[in-house]
Tab-separated table of C-alpha atoms in Angstrom:
chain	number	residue	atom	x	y	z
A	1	UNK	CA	16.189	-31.291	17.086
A	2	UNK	CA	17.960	-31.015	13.827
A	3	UNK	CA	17.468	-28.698	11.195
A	4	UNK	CA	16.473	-30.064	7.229
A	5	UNK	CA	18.245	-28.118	5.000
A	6	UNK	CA	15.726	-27.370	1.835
A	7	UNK	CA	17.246	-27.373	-1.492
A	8	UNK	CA	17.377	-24.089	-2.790
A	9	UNK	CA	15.041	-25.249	-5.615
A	10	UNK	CA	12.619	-25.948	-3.169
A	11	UNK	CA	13.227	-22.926	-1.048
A	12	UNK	CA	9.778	-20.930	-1.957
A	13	UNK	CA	11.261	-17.782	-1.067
A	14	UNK	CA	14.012	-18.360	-3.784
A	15	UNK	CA	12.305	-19.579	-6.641
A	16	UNK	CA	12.455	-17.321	-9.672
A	17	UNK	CA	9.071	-15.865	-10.753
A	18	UNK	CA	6.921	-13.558	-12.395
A	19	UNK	CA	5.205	-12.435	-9.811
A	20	UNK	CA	8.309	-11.590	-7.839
A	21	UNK	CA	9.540	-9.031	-10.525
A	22	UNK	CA	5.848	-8.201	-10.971
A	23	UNK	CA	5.570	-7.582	-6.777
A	24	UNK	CA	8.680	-5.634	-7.286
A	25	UNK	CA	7.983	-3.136	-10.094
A	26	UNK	CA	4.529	-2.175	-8.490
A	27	UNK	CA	5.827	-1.269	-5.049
A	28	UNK	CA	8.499	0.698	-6.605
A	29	UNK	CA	6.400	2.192	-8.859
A	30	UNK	CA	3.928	2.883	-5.306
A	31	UNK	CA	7.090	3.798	-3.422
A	32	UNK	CA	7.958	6.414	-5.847
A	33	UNK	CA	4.332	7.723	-6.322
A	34	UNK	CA	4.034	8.825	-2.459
A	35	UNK	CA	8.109	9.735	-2.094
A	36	UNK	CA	7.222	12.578	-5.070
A	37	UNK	CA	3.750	12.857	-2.552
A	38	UNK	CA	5.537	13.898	0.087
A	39	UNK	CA	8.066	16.203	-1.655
A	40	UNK	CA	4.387	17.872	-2.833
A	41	UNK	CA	3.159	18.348	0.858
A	42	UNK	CA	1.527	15.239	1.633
A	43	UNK	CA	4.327	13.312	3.407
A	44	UNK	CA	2.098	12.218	5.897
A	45	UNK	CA	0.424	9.146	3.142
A	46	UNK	CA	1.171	5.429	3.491
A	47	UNK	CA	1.349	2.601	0.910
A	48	UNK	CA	-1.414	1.235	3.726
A	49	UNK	CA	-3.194	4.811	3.326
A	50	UNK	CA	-2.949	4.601	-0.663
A	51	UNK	CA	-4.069	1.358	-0.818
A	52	UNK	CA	-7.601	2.621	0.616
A	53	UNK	CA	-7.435	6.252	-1.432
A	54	UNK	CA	-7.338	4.607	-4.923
A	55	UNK	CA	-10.892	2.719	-3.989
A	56	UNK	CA	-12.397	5.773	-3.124
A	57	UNK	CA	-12.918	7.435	-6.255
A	58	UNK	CA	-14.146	10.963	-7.080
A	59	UNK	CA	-18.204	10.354	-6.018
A	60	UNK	CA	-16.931	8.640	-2.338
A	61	UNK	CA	-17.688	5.318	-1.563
A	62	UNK	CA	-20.173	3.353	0.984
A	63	UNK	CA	-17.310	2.345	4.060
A	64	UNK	CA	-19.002	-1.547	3.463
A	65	UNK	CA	-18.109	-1.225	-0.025
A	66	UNK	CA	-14.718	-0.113	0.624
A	67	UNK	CA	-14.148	-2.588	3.067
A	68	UNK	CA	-15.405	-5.568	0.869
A	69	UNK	CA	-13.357	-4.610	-1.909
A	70	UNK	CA	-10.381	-4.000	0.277
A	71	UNK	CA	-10.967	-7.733	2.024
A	72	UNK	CA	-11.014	-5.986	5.282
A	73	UNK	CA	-13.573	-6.136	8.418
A	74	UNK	CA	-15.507	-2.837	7.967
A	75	UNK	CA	-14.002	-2.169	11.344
A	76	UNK	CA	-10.657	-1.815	10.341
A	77	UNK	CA	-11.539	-0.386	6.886
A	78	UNK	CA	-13.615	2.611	9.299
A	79	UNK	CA	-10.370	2.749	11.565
A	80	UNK	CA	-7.926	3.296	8.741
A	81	UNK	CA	-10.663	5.721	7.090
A	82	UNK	CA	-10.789	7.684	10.202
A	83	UNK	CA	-6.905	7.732	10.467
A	84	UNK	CA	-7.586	9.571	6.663
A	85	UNK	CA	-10.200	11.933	8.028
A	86	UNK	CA	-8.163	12.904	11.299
A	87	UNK	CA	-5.414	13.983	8.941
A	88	UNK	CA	-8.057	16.138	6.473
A	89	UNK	CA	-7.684	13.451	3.319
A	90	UNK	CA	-11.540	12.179	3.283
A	91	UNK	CA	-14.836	12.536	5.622
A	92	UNK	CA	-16.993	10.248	6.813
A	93	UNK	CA	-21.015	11.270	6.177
A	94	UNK	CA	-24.476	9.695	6.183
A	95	UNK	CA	-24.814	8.013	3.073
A	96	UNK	CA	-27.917	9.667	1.250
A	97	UNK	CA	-29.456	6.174	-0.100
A	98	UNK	CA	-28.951	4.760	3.381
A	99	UNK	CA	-28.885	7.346	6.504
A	100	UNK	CA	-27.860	4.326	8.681
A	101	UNK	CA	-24.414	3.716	6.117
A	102	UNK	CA	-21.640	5.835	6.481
A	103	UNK	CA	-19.837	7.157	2.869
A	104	UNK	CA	-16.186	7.996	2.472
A	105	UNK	CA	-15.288	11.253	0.164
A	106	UNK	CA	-12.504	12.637	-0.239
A	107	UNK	CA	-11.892	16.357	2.118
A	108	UNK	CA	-10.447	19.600	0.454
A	109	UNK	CA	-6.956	18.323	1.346
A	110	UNK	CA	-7.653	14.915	-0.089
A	111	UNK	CA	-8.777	16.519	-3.631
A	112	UNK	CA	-5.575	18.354	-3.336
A	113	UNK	CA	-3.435	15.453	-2.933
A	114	UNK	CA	-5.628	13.368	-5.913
A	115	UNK	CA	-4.688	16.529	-8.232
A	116	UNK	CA	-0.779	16.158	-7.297
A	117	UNK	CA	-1.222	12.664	-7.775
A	118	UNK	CA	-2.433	13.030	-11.053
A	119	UNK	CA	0.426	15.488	-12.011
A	120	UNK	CA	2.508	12.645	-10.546
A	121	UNK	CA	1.215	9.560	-12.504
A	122	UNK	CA	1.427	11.394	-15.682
A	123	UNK	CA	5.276	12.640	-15.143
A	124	UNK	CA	5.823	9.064	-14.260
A	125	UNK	CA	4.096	7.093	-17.440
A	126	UNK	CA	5.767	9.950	-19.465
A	127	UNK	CA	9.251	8.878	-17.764
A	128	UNK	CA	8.686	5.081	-18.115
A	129	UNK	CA	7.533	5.783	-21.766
A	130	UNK	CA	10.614	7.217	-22.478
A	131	UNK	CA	12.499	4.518	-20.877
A	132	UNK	CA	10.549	1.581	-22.571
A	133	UNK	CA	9.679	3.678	-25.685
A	134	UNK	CA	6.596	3.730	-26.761
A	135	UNK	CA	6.746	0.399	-28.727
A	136	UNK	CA	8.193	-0.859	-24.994
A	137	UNK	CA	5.057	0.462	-23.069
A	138	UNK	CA	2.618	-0.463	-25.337
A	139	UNK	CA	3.612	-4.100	-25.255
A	140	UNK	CA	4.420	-4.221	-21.677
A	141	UNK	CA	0.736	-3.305	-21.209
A	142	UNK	CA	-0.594	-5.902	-23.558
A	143	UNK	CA	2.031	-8.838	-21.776
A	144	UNK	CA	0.284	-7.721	-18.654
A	145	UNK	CA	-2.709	-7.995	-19.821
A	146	UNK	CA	-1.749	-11.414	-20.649
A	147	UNK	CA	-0.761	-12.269	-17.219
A	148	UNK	CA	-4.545	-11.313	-15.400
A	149	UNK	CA	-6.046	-14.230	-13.835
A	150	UNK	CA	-9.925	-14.618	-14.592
A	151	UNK	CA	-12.170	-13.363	-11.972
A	152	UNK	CA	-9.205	-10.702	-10.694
């Protein structure tokens, strides 16, 4: 059988997009957030682990919850969880409103590594700040604003 040669025009993977340099900036921006992480202790974190620790939030979360906004099972969302919790980042507990739900908060070590995150975001949007200027940042913010697609 012979191979069709797509035009590169029509080649998906090598169409020129938005979304491309939009995929792009946010996993380097992700990338860079857990490789300054790991130089603060917590090398041990994911871009699968952070994608779960930013849905948590400071008051925990129900594991159903976090599973339907991550788009997962709540199997796997409770096997990545306790992948968390066997490395001291959140616990899983009986969820006061509902004894039979399990909730997902965040463990000493997990508090620790929100607070050096936080150091870390802010060194970060101070460093792209002075990159973009402020004039740069502030409309990069409203462009992407412009970009959000209604119901996301």
């Amino acid at each position: 059988m012979d191979l069709v040669k797509v035009p590169d025009e029509m080649d998906p993977f090598r169409v020129p997009h938005l979304g491309a340099d939009l995929w792009g900036a946010a996993e380097g921006w992700r990338d860079e957030m857990l490789r300054r992480l790991a130089g603060a202790g917590f090398e041990d974190l994911t871009p699968a682990d952070s994608d779960l620790v930013v849905l948590i939030g400071p008051g925990g979360l129900g594991l159903s919850e976090l599973a339907r906004r991550r788009g997962v099972s709540k199997q796997a969302a409770q096997e990545k969880v306790r992948a968390l919790a066997a490395r001291q980042y959140v616990r899983l507990d009986p969820d006061p409103a509902d004894r039979r739900a399990l909730r997902v908060s965040f463990d000493a070590r997990g508090m620790a590594m929100i607070e050096a995150l936080v150091t870390i975001k802010q060194a970060m949007q101070a460093e792209a700040e002075a990159r973009l200027g402020p004039e740069g940042a502030a409309s990069l913010r409203t462009l992407l604003a412009g970009l959000r697609w209604p119901g996301v």
